[in-house]
mmCIF file of C-alpha atoms in Angstrom:
data_model
loop_
_atom_site.group_PDB
_atom_site.id
_atom_site.type_symbol
_atom_site.label_atom_id
_atom_site.label_comp_id
_atom_site.label_asym_id
_atom_site.label_seq_id
_atom_site.Cartn_x
_atom_site.Cartn_y
_atom_site.Cartn_z
ATOM 1 C CA MET A 1 69.764 83.067 114.145
ATOM 2 C CA ALA A 2 72.070 85.961 113.244
ATOM 3 C CA ALA A 3 73.790 87.860 116.043
ATOM 4 C CA LYS A 4 72.105 91.134 116.992
ATOM 5 C CA PHE A 5 75.011 93.266 115.796
ATOM 6 C CA GLU A 6 74.795 91.545 112.384
ATOM 7 C CA LEU A 7 71.095 92.466 112.194
ATOM 8 C CA ILE A 8 71.991 96.085 112.888
ATOM 9 C CA LYS A 9 74.649 96.014 110.164
ATOM 10 C CA LYS A 10 72.164 94.514 107.711
ATOM 11 C CA TYR A 11 69.608 97.189 108.592
ATOM 12 C CA ILE A 12 72.120 99.982 107.956
ATOM 13 C CA LEU A 13 73.343 98.463 104.689
ATOM 14 C CA GLU A 14 69.762 98.118 103.439
ATOM 15 C CA LYS A 15 69.065 101.775 104.206
ATOM 16 C CA ILE A 16 72.157 102.816 102.254
ATOM 17 C CA GLU A 17 71.539 100.399 99.384
ATOM 18 C CA SER A 18 67.938 101.557 98.947
ATOM 19 C CA GLY A 19 69.088 105.155 98.703
ATOM 20 C CA GLU A 20 67.117 106.195 101.781
ATOM 21 C CA TRP A 21 70.384 107.142 103.471
ATOM 22 C CA GLN A 22 72.563 109.097 101.058
ATOM 23 C CA GLU A 23 76.275 109.765 101.453
ATOM 24 C CA ASN A 24 77.090 111.996 104.437
ATOM 25 C CA ALA A 25 73.647 111.305 105.926
ATOM 26 C CA PRO A 26 73.619 110.939 109.741
ATOM 27 C CA VAL A 27 73.208 107.429 111.139
ATOM 28 C CA PRO A 28 71.244 106.755 114.356
ATOM 29 C CA SER A 29 73.339 106.913 117.499
ATOM 30 C CA GLU A 30 74.441 103.917 119.510
ATOM 31 C CA ASN A 31 71.729 104.692 122.058
ATOM 32 C CA LYS A 32 68.957 104.856 119.458
ATOM 33 C CA LEU A 33 70.071 101.638 117.754
ATOM 34 C CA ALA A 34 70.385 99.891 121.104
ATOM 35 C CA GLU A 35 66.834 100.929 121.988
ATOM 36 C CA GLU A 36 65.362 100.024 118.589
ATOM 37 C CA PHE A 37 66.955 96.548 118.500
ATOM 38 C CA SER A 38 66.661 95.904 122.246
ATOM 39 C CA VAL A 39 70.392 95.347 122.661
ATOM 40 C CA SER A 40 73.177 96.815 124.745
ATOM 41 C CA ARG A 41 74.961 99.943 123.650
ATOM 42 C CA MET A 42 78.122 97.854 123.264
ATOM 43 C CA THR A 43 76.396 95.641 120.676
ATOM 44 C CA ALA A 44 75.242 98.677 118.703
ATOM 45 C CA ARG A 45 78.746 100.140 118.914
ATOM 46 C CA ARG A 46 80.237 96.942 117.485
ATOM 47 C CA ALA A 47 77.966 97.140 114.427
ATOM 48 C CA LEU A 48 78.911 100.777 113.787
ATOM 49 C CA GLU A 49 82.616 100.132 114.348
ATOM 50 C CA GLU A 50 82.718 97.180 111.938
ATOM 51 C CA LEU A 51 81.010 99.189 109.182
ATOM 52 C CA SER A 52 83.390 102.080 109.876
ATOM 53 C CA GLN A 53 86.384 99.770 109.504
ATOM 54 C CA LYS A 54 85.066 98.837 106.054
ATOM 55 C CA ASP A 55 84.733 102.546 105.119
ATOM 56 C CA ILE A 56 80.957 102.276 104.785
ATOM 57 C CA LEU A 57 80.434 104.655 107.705
ATOM 58 C CA VAL A 58 82.499 107.525 109.080
ATOM 59 C CA ARG A 59 82.525 108.129 112.825
ATOM 60 C CA THR A 60 83.449 111.612 114.055
ATOM 61 C CA LYS A 61 84.190 112.103 117.729
ATOM 62 C CA GLY A 62 81.753 114.546 119.258
ATOM 63 C CA SER A 63 79.666 114.760 116.103
ATOM 64 C CA GLY A 64 78.258 111.349 115.299
ATOM 65 C CA THR A 65 78.247 108.654 112.635
ATOM 66 C CA TYR A 66 77.617 109.314 108.939
ATOM 67 C CA VAL A 67 77.332 107.405 105.682
ATOM 68 C CA ALA A 68 80.718 107.513 103.976
ATOM 69 C CA SER A 69 81.269 108.801 100.485
ATOM 70 C CA LEU A 70 79.800 106.317 98.018
ATOM 71 C CA LYS A 71 83.075 106.259 96.135
ATOM 72 C CA SER A 72 84.810 102.919 96.567
ATOM 73 C CA GLN A 73 87.284 103.350 99.394
ATOM 74 C CA GLY A 74 89.148 100.038 99.624
ATOM 75 C CA SER A 75 92.611 100.395 101.040
ATOM 76 C CA MET A 76 95.271 99.400 98.545
ATOM 77 C CA PHE A 77 97.859 98.905 101.258
ATOM 78 C CA GLU A 78 96.061 95.698 102.165
ATOM 79 C CA ILE A 79 95.891 92.802 99.727
ATOM 80 C CA ARG A 80 92.177 92.198 99.428
ATOM 81 C CA ASP A 81 89.894 90.568 96.909
ATOM 82 C CA ILE A 82 87.816 93.119 94.991
ATOM 83 C CA ALA A 83 84.931 90.632 94.994
ATOM 84 C CA ASP A 84 84.941 90.539 98.807
ATOM 85 C CA GLU A 85 85.101 94.333 99.053
ATOM 86 C CA ILE A 86 82.071 94.754 96.810
ATOM 87 C CA LYS A 87 80.041 92.076 98.569
ATOM 88 C CA GLU A 88 80.874 93.563 101.977
ATOM 89 C CA ARG A 89 79.317 96.830 100.804
ATOM 90 C CA GLY A 90 76.137 94.882 100.173
ATOM 91 C CA HIS A 91 76.500 95.266 96.416
ATOM 92 C CA GLU A 92 76.415 92.746 93.591
ATOM 93 C CA TYR A 93 79.757 91.594 92.222
ATOM 94 C CA SER A 94 80.280 90.276 88.695
ATOM 95 C CA ALA A 95 83.244 89.822 86.372
ATOM 96 C CA THR A 96 83.729 90.103 82.626
ATOM 97 C CA VAL A 97 86.565 88.054 81.159
ATOM 98 C CA ILE A 98 88.165 89.980 78.289
ATOM 99 C CA GLU A 99 91.191 87.754 77.679
ATOM 100 C CA LEU A 100 92.378 84.427 79.069
ATOM 101 C CA GLY A 101 95.243 82.540 77.466
ATOM 102 C CA GLU A 102 99.001 82.191 77.078
ATOM 103 C CA ILE A 103 101.404 84.893 75.994
ATOM 104 C CA ASP A 104 105.156 85.154 75.383
ATOM 105 C CA ALA A 105 106.842 87.081 78.178
ATOM 106 C CA ILE A 106 108.473 90.292 77.012
ATOM 107 C CA ALA A 107 111.540 91.500 78.922
ATOM 108 C CA ALA A 108 109.658 93.484 81.591
ATOM 109 C CA THR A 109 107.231 90.636 82.272
ATOM 110 C CA ALA A 110 109.991 88.022 82.322
ATOM 111 C CA ILE A 111 112.003 90.027 84.838
ATOM 112 C CA ALA A 112 108.943 90.559 87.036
ATOM 113 C CA LEU A 113 108.039 86.853 87.012
ATOM 114 C CA ASP A 114 111.645 85.650 87.174
ATOM 115 C CA VAL A 115 111.293 83.598 83.969
ATOM 116 C CA LYS A 116 113.157 83.599 80.664
ATOM 117 C CA ILE A 117 112.321 86.185 78.020
ATOM 118 C CA GLY A 118 109.949 84.595 75.519
ATOM 119 C CA ALA A 119 108.727 81.962 77.975
ATOM 120 C CA GLN A 120 105.001 81.327 77.836
ATOM 121 C CA VAL A 121 103.087 82.674 80.809
ATOM 122 C CA HIS A 122 99.407 82.772 81.688
ATOM 123 C CA HIS A 123 97.678 86.037 80.840
ATOM 124 C CA SER A 124 94.269 87.390 81.771
ATOM 125 C CA VAL A 125 92.350 90.635 81.453
ATOM 126 C CA ILE A 126 89.280 90.803 83.667
ATOM 127 C CA VAL A 127 86.900 93.670 84.384
ATOM 128 C CA HIS A 128 85.366 93.673 87.853
ATOM 129 C CA ASN A 129 81.867 95.141 88.132
ATOM 130 C CA GLU A 130 79.911 96.578 91.044
ATOM 131 C CA ASN A 131 76.141 96.505 90.501
ATOM 132 C CA GLY A 132 76.844 96.025 86.804
ATOM 133 C CA LYS A 133 79.205 99.018 86.561
ATOM 134 C CA PRO A 134 82.911 98.460 85.756
ATOM 135 C CA VAL A 135 85.046 99.644 88.675
ATOM 136 C CA GLN A 136 88.371 97.921 88.037
ATOM 137 C CA VAL A 137 90.265 96.315 85.177
ATOM 138 C CA GLU A 138 92.906 93.774 86.095
ATOM 139 C CA GLU A 139 95.581 92.554 83.697
ATOM 140 C CA ARG A 140 97.514 89.680 85.217
ATOM 141 C CA PHE A 141 100.576 87.687 84.130
ATOM 142 C CA VAL A 142 100.953 84.414 86.038
ATOM 143 C CA ASN A 143 103.927 82.075 86.362
ATOM 144 C CA PRO A 144 102.660 78.674 85.069
ATOM 145 C CA GLU A 145 104.933 76.793 87.463
ATOM 146 C CA MET A 146 103.156 78.356 90.441
ATOM 147 C CA ALA A 147 99.597 78.004 89.122
ATOM 148 C CA PRO A 148 99.528 75.451 86.270
ATOM 149 C CA ASP A 149 95.700 75.298 86.143
ATOM 150 C CA TYR A 150 95.171 79.076 86.111
ATOM 151 C CA LEU A 151 93.688 79.055 82.608
ATOM 152 C CA GLY A 152 91.203 76.323 83.483
ATOM 153 C CA GLN A 153 89.223 78.391 85.976
ATOM 154 C CA ASP A 154 85.891 80.167 85.473
ATOM 155 C CA TYR A 155 86.661 83.711 86.581
ATOM 156 C CA THR A 156 83.020 84.684 86.556
ATOM 157 C CA GLU A 157 82.634 82.284 89.499
ATOM 158 C CA ILE A 158 85.958 82.713 91.322
ATOM 159 C CA SER A 159 88.267 85.718 91.212
ATOM 160 C CA PRO A 160 91.935 85.327 90.214
ATOM 161 C CA HIS A 161 92.958 86.580 93.649
ATOM 162 C CA GLU A 162 90.849 83.957 95.411
ATOM 163 C CA TYR A 163 92.099 81.149 93.186
ATOM 164 C CA LEU A 164 95.772 82.099 93.485
ATOM 165 C CA SER A 165 95.426 82.443 97.253
ATOM 166 C CA GLN A 166 94.300 78.826 97.342
ATOM 167 C CA VAL A 167 97.003 77.289 95.150
ATOM 168 C CA ALA A 168 99.942 79.582 95.986
ATOM 169 C CA PRO A 169 99.317 81.406 99.276
ATOM 170 C CA LEU A 170 100.721 84.928 99.269
ATOM 171 C CA THR A 171 103.766 85.586 101.440
ATOM 172 C CA GLU A 172 105.084 88.813 99.923
ATOM 173 C CA ALA A 173 103.798 91.630 97.732
ATOM 174 C CA ARG A 174 105.449 94.699 96.295
ATOM 175 C CA HIS A 175 103.561 97.389 94.494
ATOM 176 C CA THR A 176 103.692 100.901 93.080
ATOM 177 C CA ILE A 177 100.784 103.282 92.642
ATOM 178 C CA GLU A 178 100.583 106.124 90.146
ATOM 179 C CA ALA A 179 98.118 108.359 88.364
ATOM 180 C CA ILE A 180 97.834 107.749 84.625
ATOM 181 C CA SER A 181 95.815 109.059 81.704
ATOM 182 C CA SER A 182 93.253 106.604 80.386
ATOM 183 C CA THR A 183 93.875 105.147 76.955
ATOM 184 C CA GLN A 184 91.099 104.321 74.523
ATOM 185 C CA GLN A 185 91.484 100.664 75.452
ATOM 186 C CA VAL A 186 91.041 101.462 79.149
ATOM 187 C CA CYS A 187 88.007 103.616 78.305
ATOM 188 C CA ASP A 188 86.514 100.685 76.420
ATOM 189 C CA TRP A 189 87.199 98.243 79.257
ATOM 190 C CA LEU A 190 85.782 100.539 81.949
ATOM 191 C CA LYS A 191 83.026 101.983 79.722
ATOM 192 C CA LEU A 192 84.199 105.548 80.285
ATOM 193 C CA VAL A 193 82.385 108.062 78.085
ATOM 194 C CA LYS A 194 85.515 110.201 77.892
ATOM 195 C CA GLU A 195 89.141 109.980 78.880
ATOM 196 C CA GLU A 196 89.788 110.705 82.541
ATOM 197 C CA PRO A 197 92.649 110.291 85.018
ATOM 198 C CA CYS A 198 92.950 106.779 86.410
ATOM 199 C CA LEU A 199 94.785 105.182 89.278
ATOM 200 C CA GLN A 200 97.162 102.363 88.318
ATOM 201 C CA LEU A 201 98.469 99.787 90.749
ATOM 202 C CA ILE A 202 101.380 97.587 89.684
ATOM 203 C CA ARG A 203 101.730 94.585 91.985
ATOM 204 C CA ARG A 204 104.209 91.681 92.091
ATOM 205 C CA THR A 205 103.243 88.864 94.438
ATOM 206 C CA SER A 206 105.211 85.866 95.645
ATOM 207 C CA SER A 207 104.682 82.677 97.616
ATOM 208 C CA LYS A 208 107.301 80.645 99.464
ATOM 209 C CA GLN A 209 108.113 78.852 96.185
ATOM 210 C CA GLY A 210 108.747 81.971 94.118
ATOM 211 C CA VAL A 211 107.083 84.763 92.141
ATOM 212 C CA VAL A 212 103.433 83.950 91.441
ATOM 213 C CA CYS A 213 102.144 86.829 89.360
ATOM 214 C CA PHE A 214 102.598 90.340 88.084
ATOM 215 C CA ALA A 215 99.465 92.449 87.790
ATOM 216 C CA ARG A 216 98.399 95.839 86.449
ATOM 217 C CA ILE A 217 95.196 97.050 88.071
ATOM 218 C CA ILE A 218 93.448 100.220 86.887
ATOM 219 C CA TYR A 219 90.697 102.142 88.658
ATOM 220 C CA PRO A 220 88.724 105.051 87.139
ATOM 221 C CA GLY A 221 89.610 108.208 89.019
ATOM 222 C CA SER A 222 85.956 109.172 89.376
ATOM 223 C CA SER A 223 85.132 105.970 91.250
ATOM 224 C CA TYR A 224 88.078 105.282 93.539
ATOM 225 C CA ARG A 225 89.932 107.036 96.279
ATOM 226 C CA LEU A 226 93.129 105.774 97.899
ATOM 227 C CA SER A 227 93.000 105.265 101.644
ATOM 228 C CA GLY A 228 95.334 103.737 104.161
ATOM 229 C CA GLN A 229 96.704 103.933 107.657
ATOM 230 C CA LEU A 230 100.217 104.303 108.996
ATOM 231 C CA THR A 231 101.165 103.356 112.536
ATOM 232 C CA PHE A 232 104.238 104.842 114.184
ATOM 233 C CA SER A 233 106.122 103.532 117.205
ATOM 234 C CA ASP A 234 106.937 105.702 120.196
ATOM 235 C CA ASN A 235 110.644 105.539 119.443
#
């Protein structure tokens, strides 16, 4: 039997998913949830806090708890799997494989992957969908030495991030984030009816053995917002 706080989370997610609770709608208080589910206030608080940590709810001191903006709000300062983020929101995840094969590394790719120019590397272009709507396109160049079976995977069943985490566990990542104008190709991939600003994340990831992959990830500006948290010491 599921823990009581999980039942509360499921209840809230169902209300949001059904559209009964729209963005910015107030969520029942800890006291009301505790009474309705016959649990302690602490249990109700845990459910609300966990959904707040996932940016599904927003808690305001002295005001209450509200449904967060329905824009995707995954933090890009944390290396997370887009499939997990979508599923945690209670939505359906799917992937569309656009390209999957080998490609000769041009200078920029070779430098990023620490391979020779012209060396063959694994290449994929995958569109990630939330409830059937494209929300992210991921172009990835993978060092074959680090993931020799990369091209043999079904990326409609397992995401590239999940697979690479299994065969070459991440130990370091460096990335840059910038706003870009969408090209016609990006519009086609993301099914945008017109060109719009997009957010581009360039990420280079490594394992203990060396550089694993170099990725270009693009989000439509109308569907994503960058969020993160900085912690400062007292010094």
